[in-house]
Coordinates of C-alpha atoms and ligand atoms in Angstrom, one line a residue:
X1227 CA -134.0 -95.6 -123.0
X1228 CA -134.3 -93.1 -120.1
X1229 CA -137.3 -92.7 -117.9
X1230 CA -139.2 -89.4 -117.4
X1231 CA -141.7 -88.4 -114.8
X1232 CA -143.6 -85.2 -114.2
X1233 CA -146.0 -84.2 -111.4
X1234 CA -148.4 -81.3 -110.7
X1235 CA -150.6 -81.4 -107.7
X1236 CA -150.6 -80.5 -104.0
X1237 CA -148.2 -83.1 -102.5
X1238 CA -144.4 -82.7 -102.0
X1239 CA -143.2 -83.4 -105.5
X1240 CA -139.6 -84.4 -104.7
X1241 CA -140.8 -87.6 -102.8
X1242 CA -143.2 -88.5 -105.6
X1243 CA -140.5 -88.0 -108.3
X1244 CA -137.9 -90.1 -106.4
X1245 CA -140.4 -92.9 -105.8
X1246 CA -141.5 -92.9 -109.4
X1247 CA -137.9 -92.8 -110.7
X1248 CA -137.2 -95.9 -108.5
X1249 CA -139.8 -97.7 -110.6
X1250 CA -138.4 -96.2 -113.9
X1251 CA -134.7 -96.8 -113.1
X1252 CA -134.7 -100.0 -115.2
X1253 CA -134.9 -97.8 -118.2
X1254 CA -131.4 -96.3 -117.5
X1255 CA -129.2 -95.6 -114.6
X1256 CA -126.3 -93.6 -115.9
X1257 CA -127.5 -90.6 -113.9
X1258 CA -130.7 -89.2 -112.4
X1259 CA -132.0 -85.8 -111.6
X1260 CA -135.1 -83.7 -110.8
X1261 CA -136.2 -80.1 -111.0
X1262 CA -139.0 -78.7 -108.8
X1263 CA -140.8 -75.4 -108.7
X1264 CA -141.8 -73.8 -105.5
X1265 CA -143.6 -70.5 -106.3
X1266 CA -141.2 -68.8 -108.7
X1267 CA -138.1 -70.6 -107.4
X1268 CA -136.7 -73.4 -109.5
X1269 CA -134.6 -76.0 -107.8
X1270 CA -132.4 -78.5 -109.6
X1271 CA -130.5 -81.5 -108.5
X1272 CA -128.6 -84.1 -110.6
X1273 CA -126.2 -86.9 -109.8
X1274 CA -124.2 -89.3 -111.8
X1275 CA -124.8 -93.1 -111.3
X1276 CA -127.8 -94.8 -109.8
X1277 CA -130.7 -93.1 -108.1
X1278 CA -129.1 -93.9 -104.7
X1279 CA -126.6 -91.1 -105.3
X1280 CA -129.3 -88.6 -105.9
X1281 CA -131.3 -89.8 -102.9
X1282 CA -128.2 -89.4 -100.7
X1283 CA -127.9 -85.7 -101.7
X1284 CA -131.6 -85.0 -101.3
X1285 CA -131.5 -86.5 -97.8
X1286 CA -129.5 -83.5 -96.6
X1287 CA -131.1 -81.0 -99.0
X1288 CA -134.8 -81.9 -99.5
X1289 CA -136.4 -80.0 -102.3
X1290 CA -139.6 -78.0 -102.0
X1291 CA -142.5 -77.6 -104.4
X1292 CA -145.5 -79.4 -105.7
X1293 CA -144.6 -79.3 -109.4
X1294 CA -141.6 -81.0 -110.8
X1295 CA -140.0 -83.2 -113.4
X1296 CA -137.5 -86.1 -113.1
X1297 CA -135.3 -88.2 -115.2
X1298 CA -133.2 -91.4 -115.1
X1299 CA -130.7 -91.6 -118.0
X1300 CA -129.3 -94.1 -120.4
X1301 CA -126.6 -92.1 -122.1
X1302 CA -126.8 -91.6 -125.8
X1303 CA -125.2 -88.2 -126.5
X1304 CA -122.5 -87.3 -124.0
X1305 CA -120.9 -89.3 -121.3
X1306 CA -122.6 -90.1 -118.0
X1307 CA -121.3 -87.0 -116.1
X1308 CA -123.3 -84.6 -114.0
X1309 CA -123.4 -81.8 -116.6
X1310 CA -125.1 -84.2 -119.1
X1311 CA -127.6 -85.4 -116.6
X1312 CA -131.2 -84.2 -117.0
X1313 CA -133.1 -81.9 -116.3
X1314 CA -131.5 -79.4 -118.6
X1315 CA -132.0 -75.7 -118.3
X1316 CA -131.9 -72.7 -120.6
X1317 CA -129.4 -69.8 -120.2
X1318 CA -131.5 -68.0 -117.7
X1319 CA -132.1 -71.2 -115.7
X1320 CA -135.8 -70.6 -115.7
X1321 CA -136.9 -73.4 -118.0
X1322 CA -136.3 -77.0 -117.2
X1323 CA -136.6 -80.0 -119.5
X1324 CA -136.4 -83.8 -119.3
X1325 CA -136.3 -85.8 -122.5
X1326 CA -136.2 -89.4 -123.6
X1327 CA -135.3 -90.1 -127.2
X1328 CA -132.9 -88.5 -129.7
X1329 CA -133.2 -85.1 -131.3
X1330 CA -131.6 -86.0 -134.7
X1331 CA -131.1 -82.4 -135.9
X1332 CA -129.7 -81.1 -132.6
X1333 CA -126.3 -80.1 -134.0
X1334 CA -127.8 -77.8 -136.6
X1335 CA -130.2 -76.3 -134.0
X1336 CA -127.4 -76.0 -131.5
X1337 CA -125.2 -74.1 -133.9
X1338 CA -128.0 -71.7 -134.8
X1339 CA -128.8 -71.1 -131.1
X1340 CA -125.1 -70.6 -130.2
X1341 CA -124.7 -68.0 -133.0
X1342 CA -127.6 -66.1 -131.5
X1343 CA -125.9 -66.1 -128.1
X1344 CA -127.1 -69.2 -126.3
X1345 CA -124.6 -70.8 -124.0
X1346 CA -124.8 -74.6 -123.8
X1347 CA -123.5 -76.5 -120.8
X1348 CA -123.9 -80.1 -121.9
X1349 CA -123.0 -82.3 -124.8
X1350 CA -126.5 -83.7 -125.0
X1351 CA -129.0 -83.4 -127.8
X1352 CA -131.7 -82.7 -125.2
X1353 CA -130.4 -79.3 -124.1
X1354 CA -131.5 -77.7 -127.4
X1355 CA -135.1 -78.1 -126.3
X1356 CA -134.6 -75.8 -123.2
X1357 CA -132.8 -73.2 -125.4
X1358 CA -135.3 -73.3 -128.2
X1359 CA -138.2 -72.7 -125.7
X1360 CA -136.2 -69.8 -124.2
X1361 CA -135.6 -68.4 -127.7
X1362 CA -139.2 -68.5 -128.7
X1363 CA -140.3 -66.9 -125.4
X1364 CA -137.7 -64.1 -126.0
X1365 CA -139.0 -63.6 -129.5
X1366 CA -142.6 -63.1 -128.8
X1367 CA -144.2 -66.4 -127.7
X1368 CA -147.0 -65.5 -125.3
X1369 CA -146.5 -68.3 -122.9
X1370 CA -144.8 -71.7 -122.3
X1371 CA -147.2 -73.7 -124.4
X1372 CA -146.8 -71.4 -127.4
X1373 CA -143.0 -71.7 -127.1
X1374 CA -143.2 -75.5 -126.8
X1375 CA -145.5 -75.9 -129.8
X1376 CA -143.0 -73.8 -131.9
X1377 CA -140.1 -75.9 -130.6
X1378 CA -141.7 -79.1 -131.5
X1379 CA -142.0 -77.8 -135.1
X1380 CA -138.2 -77.4 -135.2
X1381 CA -137.0 -80.6 -133.7
X1382 CA -136.7 -83.9 -135.6
X1383 CA -136.4 -87.3 -134.0
X1384 CA -137.9 -89.2 -131.2
X1385 CA -139.0 -87.6 -128.0
X1386 CA -141.0 -87.9 -124.8
X1387 CA -140.4 -84.7 -123.0
X1388 CA -141.7 -82.6 -120.1
X1389 CA -141.1 -78.9 -119.6
X1390 CA -141.7 -76.4 -116.9
X1391 CA -140.9 -72.7 -116.4
X1392 CA -140.5 -70.7 -113.2
X1393 CA -142.6 -67.7 -114.5
X1394 CA -145.6 -70.1 -115.0
X1395 CA -145.4 -72.1 -111.7
X1396 CA -148.7 -74.0 -112.1
X1397 CA -148.1 -75.4 -115.6
X1398 CA -146.6 -78.6 -116.8
X1399 CA -146.2 -79.4 -120.5
X1400 CA -145.3 -82.7 -122.1
X1401 CA -145.2 -84.1 -125.6
X1402 CA -144.5 -87.4 -127.3
X1403 CA -143.3 -88.6 -130.7
X1404 CA -141.8 -92.0 -131.0
X1405 CA -140.9 -92.5 -127.3
X1406 CA -143.5 -93.7 -124.8
X1407 CA -145.4 -91.3 -122.6
X1408 CA -148.6 -91.6 -120.5
X1409 CA -150.6 -89.2 -118.5
X1410 CA -151.8 -90.4 -115.0
X1411 CA -155.0 -88.8 -113.7
X1412 CA -155.3 -88.6 -109.9
X1413 CA -157.5 -86.6 -107.5
X1414 CA -156.4 -83.1 -108.0
X1415 CA -153.1 -84.2 -109.3
X1416 CA -151.7 -85.2 -112.7
X1417 CA -148.7 -87.3 -113.6
X1418 CA -146.6 -87.7 -116.8
X1419 CA -144.5 -90.8 -117.0
X1420 CA -142.7 -93.1 -119.4
X1421 CA -144.7 -96.0 -118.3
X1422 CA -147.6 -97.1 -116.1
X1423 CA -145.7 -98.9 -113.3
X1424 CA -144.0 -95.6 -112.4
X1425 CA -147.3 -94.2 -111.2
X1426 CA -149.6 -97.1 -110.3
X1427 CA -149.2 -96.5 -106.6
X1428 CA -150.8 -93.1 -107.1
X1429 CA -153.4 -93.6 -109.8
X1430 CA -154.5 -96.3 -112.2
X1431 CA -156.3 -94.0 -114.6
X1432 CA -154.1 -93.3 -117.5
X1433 CA -154.2 -91.8 -121.0
X1434 CA -151.8 -93.4 -123.5
X1435 CA -150.6 -90.6 -125.6
X1436 CA -150.2 -90.9 -129.4
X1437 CA -147.3 -89.6 -131.4
X1438 CA -147.4 -85.8 -132.0
X1439 CA -149.6 -85.2 -129.0
X1440 CA -149.0 -82.4 -126.5
X1441 CA -150.3 -82.3 -123.0
X1442 CA -150.8 -79.0 -121.1
X1443 CA -151.7 -79.2 -117.4
X1444 CA -152.5 -76.0 -115.6
X1445 CA -153.4 -76.8 -112.0
X1446 CA -155.8 -79.7 -112.5
X1447 CA -157.0 -78.7 -116.0
X1448 CA -155.7 -81.1 -118.6
X1449 CA -155.7 -80.4 -122.3
X1450 CA -154.4 -82.8 -124.9
X1451 CA -153.8 -81.4 -128.4
X1452 CA -152.1 -82.5 -131.6
X1453 CA -148.9 -80.8 -132.6
X1454 CA -150.8 -78.0 -134.4
X1455 CA -152.6 -77.1 -131.2
X1456 CA -156.0 -78.6 -132.0
X1457 CA -157.4 -80.2 -128.9
X1458 CA -158.1 -84.0 -129.3
X1459 CA -160.5 -86.3 -127.5
X1460 CA -158.8 -88.9 -125.3
X1461 CA -159.7 -92.1 -123.6
X1462 CA -158.9 -92.8 -120.0
X1463 CA -157.9 -96.4 -119.5
X1464 CA -157.6 -98.3 -116.2
X1465 CA -154.3 -100.1 -115.6
X1466 CA -155.0 -103.4 -113.8
X1467 CA -151.4 -104.3 -112.8
X1468 CA -150.9 -105.1 -109.2
X1469 CA -148.8 -102.6 -107.3
X1470 CA -147.0 -105.5 -105.7
X1471 CA -146.0 -106.7 -109.1
X1472 CA -143.5 -103.9 -109.3
X1473 CA -142.0 -104.7 -105.8
X1474 CA -139.4 -107.3 -105.0
X1475 CA -141.6 -109.0 -102.4
X1476 CA -138.7 -110.3 -100.3
X1477 CA -136.6 -111.5 -103.2
X1478 CA -133.1 -110.1 -103.3
X1479 CA -133.6 -109.1 -107.0
X1480 CA -136.4 -108.5 -109.4
X1481 CA -134.9 -111.0 -111.7
X1482 CA -135.1 -113.8 -109.2
X1483 CA -138.6 -112.9 -108.3
X1484 CA -139.6 -112.8 -112.0
X1485 CA -138.0 -116.2 -112.6
X1486 CA -140.2 -117.6 -109.8
X1487 CA -143.3 -116.0 -111.2
X1488 CA -143.2 -118.1 -114.3
X1489 CA -145.4 -121.1 -113.3
X1490 CA -148.1 -118.7 -112.1
X1491 CA -148.0 -116.6 -115.3
X1492 CA -148.3 -119.7 -117.5
X1493 CA -151.2 -120.8 -115.3
X1494 CA -153.0 -117.5 -115.8
X1495 CA -152.5 -117.7 -119.6
X1496 CA -154.0 -121.2 -119.5
X1497 CA -157.0 -120.0 -117.5
X1498 CA -157.6 -117.3 -120.1
X1499 CA -156.9 -119.3 -123.3
X1500 CA -158.2 -122.8 -122.6
X1501 CA -161.7 -124.0 -122.2
X1502 CA -161.0 -126.9 -119.8
X1503 CA -164.3 -128.7 -120.4
X1504 CA -163.6 -129.6 -124.0
X1505 CA -159.8 -128.7 -124.2
X1506 CA -160.5 -126.0 -126.8
X1507 CA -158.3 -123.0 -127.3
X1508 CA -159.9 -119.5 -127.1
X1509 CA -157.8 -117.0 -129.1
X1510 CA -160.3 -114.2 -129.8
X1511 CA -157.3 -112.0 -130.8
X1512 CA -156.9 -114.2 -133.9
X1513 CA -160.6 -114.5 -134.7
X1514 CA -160.5 -110.8 -135.6
X1515 CA -158.1 -111.6 -138.5
X1516 CA -159.3 -115.2 -139.1
X1517 CA -160.4 -114.8 -142.7
X1518 CA -157.0 -113.3 -143.6
X1519 CA -155.2 -116.0 -141.7
X1520 CA -157.0 -118.7 -143.5
X1521 CA -155.8 -117.3 -146.8
X1522 CA -152.2 -116.7 -145.6
X1523 CA -149.5 -118.9 -146.8
X1524 CA -146.7 -117.3 -145.0
X1525 CA -146.0 -115.9 -141.5
X1526 CA -143.1 -113.6 -140.7
X1527 CA -142.1 -113.1 -137.1
X1528 CA -140.0 -110.1 -136.2
X1529 CA -138.5 -109.1 -132.9
X1530 CA -135.3 -108.1 -131.0
X1531 CA -133.1 -109.7 -128.3
X1532 CA -134.9 -112.2 -126.1
X1533 CA -138.2 -111.6 -128.0
X1534 CA -136.3 -112.7 -131.1
X1535 CA -135.2 -115.9 -129.5
X1536 CA -138.9 -116.6 -128.6
X1537 CA -139.7 -115.8 -132.2
X1538 CA -137.2 -118.4 -133.4
X1539 CA -139.0 -121.0 -131.3
X1540 CA -142.3 -119.6 -132.6
X1541 CA -141.1 -120.1 -136.2
X1542 CA -140.4 -123.8 -135.6
X1543 CA -143.6 -124.3 -133.7
X1544 CA -145.7 -122.6 -136.4
X1545 CA -144.2 -124.7 -139.2
X1546 CA -144.5 -127.9 -137.1
X1547 CA -148.1 -127.4 -136.1
X1548 CA -149.6 -125.5 -139.1
X1549 CA -147.5 -126.4 -142.1
X1550 CA -147.4 -122.7 -142.9
X1551 CA -144.2 -121.3 -144.2
X1552 CA -142.7 -119.2 -141.4
X1553 CA -139.7 -116.9 -141.2
X1554 CA -138.2 -115.1 -138.3
X1555 CA -136.4 -111.8 -138.7
X1556 CA -134.3 -109.5 -136.4
X1557 CA -136.2 -106.2 -136.5
X1558 CA -133.1 -104.0 -136.8
X1559 CA -132.2 -105.9 -140.0
X1560 CA -135.7 -106.5 -141.3
X1561 CA -136.6 -102.8 -141.2
X1562 CA -133.9 -102.2 -143.9
X1563 CA -134.4 -105.3 -145.8
X1564 CA -135.9 -105.6 -149.3
X1565 CA -138.3 -108.3 -148.4
X1566 CA -140.8 -110.2 -150.5
X1567 CA -144.0 -111.3 -148.8
X1568 CA -146.9 -113.1 -150.5
X1569 CA -150.1 -111.0 -150.5
X1570 CA -152.1 -111.6 -147.4
X1571 CA -149.1 -112.8 -145.3
X1572 CA -149.2 -112.4 -141.6
X1573 CA -146.6 -110.6 -139.6
X1574 CA -146.2 -111.3 -135.9
X1575 CA -144.3 -108.7 -133.9
X1576 CA -143.0 -109.9 -130.5
X1577 CA -142.1 -107.4 -127.9
X1578 CA -142.2 -107.3 -124.1
X1579 CA -142.3 -103.5 -123.9
X1580 CA -144.2 -102.7 -127.1
X1581 CA -141.8 -99.7 -127.5
X1582 CA -138.7 -101.2 -129.1
X1583 CA -137.9 -98.7 -131.9
X1584 CA -136.6 -101.3 -134.4
X1585 CA -139.6 -103.5 -134.0
X1586 CA -142.0 -100.6 -134.2
X1587 CA -140.5 -99.3 -137.5
X1588 CA -140.4 -102.8 -139.0
X1589 CA -144.0 -103.3 -138.1
X1590 CA -145.0 -100.0 -139.8
X1591 CA -143.0 -101.1 -142.9
X1592 CA -144.9 -104.4 -143.1
X1593 CA -148.2 -102.6 -142.6
X1594 CA -147.4 -100.3 -145.6
X1595 CA -146.8 -103.5 -147.6
X1596 CA -150.3 -104.7 -146.8
X1597 CA -149.5 -107.5 -144.4
X1598 CA -151.9 -108.4 -141.6
X1599 CA -150.3 -107.3 -138.4
X1600 CA -150.5 -109.2 -135.2
X1601 CA -148.5 -108.5 -132.0
X1602 CA -147.5 -110.4 -129.0
X1603 CA -146.9 -107.9 -126.2
X1604 CA -146.8 -107.4 -122.5
X1605 CA -147.4 -103.7 -122.0
X1606 CA -151.0 -102.7 -122.5
X1607 CA -151.4 -99.5 -124.6
X1608 CA -147.8 -99.5 -125.8
X1609 CA -146.9 -98.1 -129.2
X1610 CA -146.7 -101.5 -131.0
X1611 CA -150.0 -102.6 -129.7
X1612 CA -151.6 -99.4 -131.2
X1613 CA -150.0 -100.0 -134.6
X1614 CA -151.2 -103.6 -134.8
X1615 CA -154.4 -105.0 -136.4
X1616 CA -154.7 -107.4 -133.4
X1617 CA -152.8 -107.9 -130.1
X1618 CA -152.3 -111.0 -128.0
X1619 CA -151.3 -109.8 -124.5
X1620 CA -149.0 -112.2 -122.7
X1621 CA -150.1 -110.8 -119.3
X1622 CA -146.7 -111.4 -117.6
X1623 CA -147.1 -108.3 -115.4
X1624 CA -144.4 -105.6 -115.1
X1625 CA -141.0 -107.0 -115.9
X1626 CA -138.5 -104.8 -114.0
X1627 CA -135.3 -106.9 -114.3
X1628 CA -133.5 -105.6 -117.4
X1629 CA -132.8 -109.2 -118.4
X1630 CA -136.0 -110.6 -119.7
X1631 CA -137.1 -113.9 -118.0
X1632 CA -140.8 -114.2 -117.4
X1633 CA -141.7 -112.3 -120.5
X1634 CA -139.7 -114.9 -122.6
X1635 CA -141.5 -118.0 -121.3
X1636 CA -144.8 -116.2 -121.5
X1637 CA -144.1 -115.3 -125.1
X1638 CA -143.1 -118.9 -125.8
X1639 CA -146.2 -120.2 -124.2
X1640 CA -148.5 -117.9 -126.1
X1641 CA -146.7 -118.8 -129.4
X1642 CA -147.4 -122.5 -128.7
X1643 CA -151.0 -121.6 -128.1
X1644 CA -151.1 -119.6 -131.3
X1645 CA -149.4 -122.4 -133.3
X1646 CA -151.7 -125.1 -132.1
X1647 CA -154.7 -122.9 -132.6
X1648 CA -153.7 -122.1 -136.2
X1649 CA -152.9 -125.8 -136.7
X1650 CA -156.5 -126.6 -135.8
X1651 CA -157.9 -123.7 -137.8
X1652 CA -155.9 -124.8 -140.9
X1653 CA -157.1 -128.4 -140.3
X1654 CA -153.5 -129.6 -139.8
X1655 CA -154.2 -130.8 -136.3
X1656 CA -156.9 -133.4 -135.7
X1657 CA -159.1 -133.1 -132.7
X1658 CA -157.5 -135.9 -130.8
X1659 CA -154.0 -134.6 -131.3
X1660 CA -155.3 -131.1 -130.3
X1661 CA -156.6 -132.6 -127.0
X1662 CA -153.3 -134.2 -126.3
X1663 CA -151.3 -131.1 -127.0
X1664 CA -153.6 -129.0 -124.9
X1665 CA -153.4 -131.5 -122.0
X1666 CA -149.6 -131.3 -122.2
X1667 CA -149.7 -127.5 -122.1
X1668 CA -151.8 -127.6 -118.9
X1669 CA -149.0 -129.6 -117.2
X1670 CA -146.4 -126.9 -117.8
X1671 CA -146.9 -124.8 -114.6
X1672 CA -146.4 -127.9 -112.4
X1673 CA -143.3 -128.9 -114.5
X1674 CA -141.9 -125.4 -114.2
X1675 CA -142.3 -125.6 -110.4
X1676 CA -140.4 -128.8 -110.4
X1677 CA -137.5 -127.2 -112.3
X1678 CA -137.4 -124.4 -109.8
X1679 CA -137.1 -127.0 -107.1
X1680 CA -133.5 -127.7 -108.1
X1681 CA -132.5 -124.1 -107.7
X1682 CA -130.0 -124.8 -104.9
X1683 CA -128.3 -127.4 -107.1
X1684 CA -128.0 -124.8 -109.9
X1685 CA -126.7 -122.3 -107.4
X1686 CA -123.9 -124.7 -106.4
X1687 CA -123.1 -125.4 -110.1
X1688 CA -122.9 -121.6 -110.6
X1689 CA -120.4 -121.3 -107.8
X1690 CA -118.3 -123.9 -109.5
X1691 CA -118.2 -122.1 -112.9
X1692 CA -118.5 -118.4 -111.8
X1693 CA -114.7 -117.9 -112.4
X1694 CA -114.8 -119.1 -116.0
X1695 CA -114.5 -116.4 -118.6
X1696 CA -115.6 -118.3 -121.6
X1697 CA -118.8 -120.2 -122.2
X1698 CA -120.4 -122.0 -125.1
X1699 CA -124.1 -122.7 -125.2
X1700 CA -125.0 -125.5 -127.5
X1701 CA -128.4 -126.8 -128.5
X1702 CA -130.1 -128.3 -131.5
X1703 CA -133.5 -127.7 -133.2
X1704 CA -135.9 -126.0 -131.0
X1705 CA -133.3 -125.7 -128.3
X1706 CA -130.8 -123.7 -130.4
X1707 CA -132.8 -120.6 -129.6
X1708 CA -132.7 -121.7 -126.0
X1709 CA -128.9 -121.8 -126.3
X1710 CA -128.9 -118.2 -127.7
X1711 CA -131.1 -117.1 -124.9
X1712 CA -129.0 -118.8 -122.2
X1713 CA -125.9 -117.1 -123.6
X1714 CA -127.6 -113.7 -123.8
X1715 CA -128.6 -114.0 -120.1
X1716 CA -125.0 -114.7 -119.1
X1717 CA -123.6 -111.9 -121.2
X1718 CA -126.1 -109.4 -120.0
X1719 CA -126.0 -109.9 -116.3
X1720 CA -122.6 -111.6 -115.5
X1721 CA -120.6 -109.8 -118.3
X1722 CA -119.0 -113.1 -119.3
X1723 CA -118.2 -113.9 -122.9
X1724 CA -120.7 -116.6 -124.1
X1725 CA -121.3 -117.8 -127.6
X1726 CA -124.2 -120.0 -128.7
X1727 CA -124.2 -122.4 -131.6
X1728 CA -126.3 -125.1 -133.1
X1729 CA -124.3 -128.0 -131.7
X1730 CA -123.8 -129.5 -135.2
X1731 CA -121.8 -126.3 -136.1
X1732 CA -119.1 -127.0 -133.6
X1733 CA -117.0 -129.1 -135.9
X1734 CA -117.1 -126.3 -138.5
X1735 CA -115.0 -123.9 -136.4
X1736 CA -116.0 -123.2 -132.8
X1737 CA -114.5 -126.4 -131.5
X1738 CA -111.0 -124.9 -132.1
X1739 CA -111.5 -122.8 -129.0
X1740 CA -112.4 -125.7 -126.7
X1741 CA -109.9 -126.0 -123.8
X1742 CA -110.0 -126.8 -120.1
X1743 CA -110.9 -123.2 -119.3
X1744 CA -114.1 -123.3 -121.4
X1745 CA -117.4 -124.3 -120.0
X1746 CA -120.0 -125.6 -122.4
X1747 CA -123.7 -125.6 -121.4
X1748 CA -125.1 -128.4 -123.6
X1749 CA -128.9 -128.6 -123.9
X1750 CA -129.6 -132.3 -124.3
X1751 CA -133.1 -133.2 -123.3
X1752 CA -134.9 -136.2 -124.8
X1753 CA -135.2 -135.4 -128.5
X1754 CA -134.8 -136.7 -132.0
X1755 CA -131.2 -135.4 -132.0
X1756 CA -130.3 -136.6 -128.5
X1757 CA -127.6 -139.0 -129.8
X1758 CA -126.0 -136.4 -132.0
X1759 CA -125.9 -134.1 -129.0
X1760 CA -124.2 -136.8 -127.0
X1761 CA -121.5 -137.0 -129.6
X1762 CA -121.0 -133.3 -129.6
X1763 CA -120.6 -133.5 -125.8
X1764 CA -118.0 -136.2 -126.1
X1765 CA -116.1 -134.1 -128.7
X1766 CA -115.9 -131.3 -126.2
X1767 CA -114.8 -133.6 -123.4
X1768 CA -112.1 -135.1 -125.7
X1769 CA -110.6 -131.6 -125.8
X1770 CA -110.9 -131.2 -122.1
X1771 CA -113.7 -128.6 -122.1
X1772 CA -116.0 -128.6 -119.1
X1773 CA -119.6 -129.6 -119.8
X1774 CA -122.8 -128.7 -117.9
X1775 CA -125.7 -130.6 -119.4
X1776 CA -129.4 -130.0 -119.3
X1777 CA -131.0 -133.3 -119.6
X1778 CA -134.2 -135.2 -119.1
X1779 CA -134.9 -136.8 -115.7
X1780 CA -134.1 -140.5 -115.9
X1781 CA -131.3 -140.0 -118.4
X1782 CA -128.6 -141.9 -116.4
X1783 CA -126.0 -142.2 -119.2
X1784 CA -125.4 -138.6 -119.7
X1785 CA -123.8 -138.3 -116.3
X1786 CA -120.9 -140.4 -117.5
X1787 CA -119.8 -137.9 -120.1
X1788 CA -120.3 -134.5 -118.5
X1789 CA -119.1 -132.6 -115.4
X1790 CA -122.5 -131.6 -114.1
X1791 CA -126.1 -132.4 -115.1
X1792 CA -129.2 -130.3 -114.4
X1793 CA -132.4 -132.4 -114.9
X1794 CA -135.7 -131.1 -116.3
X1795 CA -138.9 -133.2 -116.3
X1796 CA -139.8 -135.2 -119.4
X1797 CA -141.7 -133.2 -122.0
X1798 CA -142.1 -133.6 -125.8
X1799 CA -139.3 -131.9 -127.6
X1800 CA -141.2 -129.1 -129.3
X1801 CA -142.3 -127.8 -125.9
X1802 CA -139.0 -128.3 -124.1
X1803 CA -137.7 -124.7 -124.5
X1804 CA -140.4 -123.8 -121.9
X1805 CA -138.6 -125.8 -119.2
X1806 CA -135.0 -125.4 -120.5
X1807 CA -135.3 -121.7 -120.1
X1808 CA -135.5 -121.9 -116.3
X1809 CA -132.2 -123.5 -115.4
X1810 CA -130.4 -121.3 -117.9
X1811 CA -131.9 -118.2 -116.3
X1812 CA -131.0 -119.5 -112.8
X1813 CA -127.5 -120.4 -113.8
X1814 CA -126.8 -116.9 -115.3
X1815 CA -128.4 -115.3 -112.2
X1816 CA -126.3 -117.2 -109.6
X1817 CA -123.1 -116.7 -111.6
X1818 CA -123.8 -113.0 -111.8
X1819 CA -124.5 -112.9 -108.1
X1820 CA -121.4 -114.8 -107.3
X1821 CA -119.4 -112.3 -109.4
X1822 CA -120.9 -109.4 -107.5
X1823 CA -122.8 -108.0 -110.5
X1824 CA -125.8 -105.7 -110.3
X1825 CA -128.2 -108.3 -111.7
X1826 CA -131.3 -106.0 -112.1
X1827 CA -129.3 -103.1 -113.6
X1828 CA -126.6 -104.5 -115.8
X1829 CA -124.1 -101.9 -117.1
X1830 CA -124.7 -100.4 -120.5
X1831 CA -128.2 -101.8 -120.9
X1832 CA -131.7 -100.4 -120.6
X1833 CA -134.9 -102.3 -120.4
X1834 CA -136.6 -100.6 -123.3
X1835 CA -134.7 -99.7 -126.4
X1836 CA -136.6 -96.8 -127.9
X1837 CA -133.7 -95.5 -130.0
X1838 CA -132.2 -97.1 -133.0
Ligands
M6R1253 O1 -139.3 -105.0 -125.2 P1 -138.8 -106.0 -126.3 O2 -139.2 -107.4 -126.1 O3 -139.1 -105.5 -127.7 O4 -137.2 -105.9 -126.1 C1 -136.3 -106.5 -127.0 C2 -134.9 -106.6 -126.4 O5 -134.4 -105.3 -126.2 C3 -134.9 -107.3 -125.1 O6 -135.4 -108.6 -125.2 C4 -133.4 -107.4 -124.6 O7 -132.7 -108.2 -125.4 C5 -133.4 -107.9 -123.1 N1 -132.4 -107.1 -122.4 C6 -133.1 -109.3 -123.0 O8 -132.9 -109.7 -121.7

């Protein structure tokens, strides 16, 4: 939650901060602000709402300076009003701070600081940082870094923060614990940012900070230390994401662009993971833990939100292809659960961002219990990747739309590859079957393109149902997770109530709510339970509910029972979620657009959930 940026160099900082905040805005958009230093003058500007509001103010009052910090907020402590917007300053307004995370002991610290005369202006937890730094400087700290080091000893909780002080106008300090932070190294300039896409137009050389590391940049001299002040060695990595990947490239929204990127992403995963000469799978990431996998009898998958839905499909695919016992857990529950795992079990953490706090903590817990840790992640160098024994990167490129789309299908596709690979390794899949499965996987990009070809029909269907306020999403087997994911998309971006059920559960309660004003999206591709699904559809129609079916091309009969049909190409049932996902994403997208919603920045949400 929240995005932070810092810059020290020679260019006009306010432009760089605003441009970077545009790329970070998906992390929160309750308010935005920046502080700059020009000589010993500190300038501060903060506005409620999206970055556009801040930009409008800066148009008339551009800010000077070549050192500064910026913030885009997803409110945790204190409403989204200007006084709670970052940067926060101390009493003398000479120290400015931006912070992402939660300072858990802020109330206690605040009371102490107030009793020694500090005046607080906001309700945030973050403001204590500025006052603590001020207090240490007042009480003998020799300079800003000394005061920041002392402050870090006092605060508990998660933080990625950046601090500057007008009396030390060529110094920028940042620190990380539990919230993501990177350092970008340019020519005579240094950046601090919550993630790499924020700064890739300026530099691709980055240092991924570890927890409890502190960065001090004075002019262009960079020092990274641990929290005790001992300098540490660091590696500079090169980020290979395309700058265009973080642009809309002519699409009205990132979400629509990302939906359309899916065939290409799957194609690149295939190119990396399949040896087309002999149809073998190449999964080096698993080779690293091969001996442990061969002994494992159990796989636990853990994730949140959309990644959890991918994990649900992964569980079914793993059991289907490997005969291993697989379980899937929601990270926020799993982290507190007393779980029993057989020795040598494997835990797969799925996460787009690699920074989801619940997933990270659950992974650490599994590690302590001696499980082999394997992660499926999109963001290179993120916290979860650094905690894992081995990482399988889904290489979906930056996903900017808050509602996950391309990361979901990339996760699914990688999970199928892993399941088939493990099936072969465990000798559960014979070579001929493996060849057929791999061949079918190679067809997916073309089939996805075909689904995207019916976009206009889906847009018309969306127009028809955009005024409905209640939706059911029903599916069976491997498409029950698809139903959950479809409903989540609609809730997230169109703010419509949508519940998902395994279709067989309808008669146990949910059918009570069926009426002419309820629309049910019924996922009914060719499958072992197709006939059952057809009965469920008829039960809804008998109660006058509206039905939009997702069915397999060539299925003529379904049209007789439903109001609308969206066809997907024929594919074997186990792989069908890969195709089903696309019309569900497009339906939610066009309904949201029709209702005038801000698709890329849905209210109350943030892309990366780095708080509990
Ligand atoms: O980055 P992660 O995959 O760990 O994120 C998990 C969820 O927060 C995420 O999938 C969320 O549910 C999205 N908004 C879904 O569109």
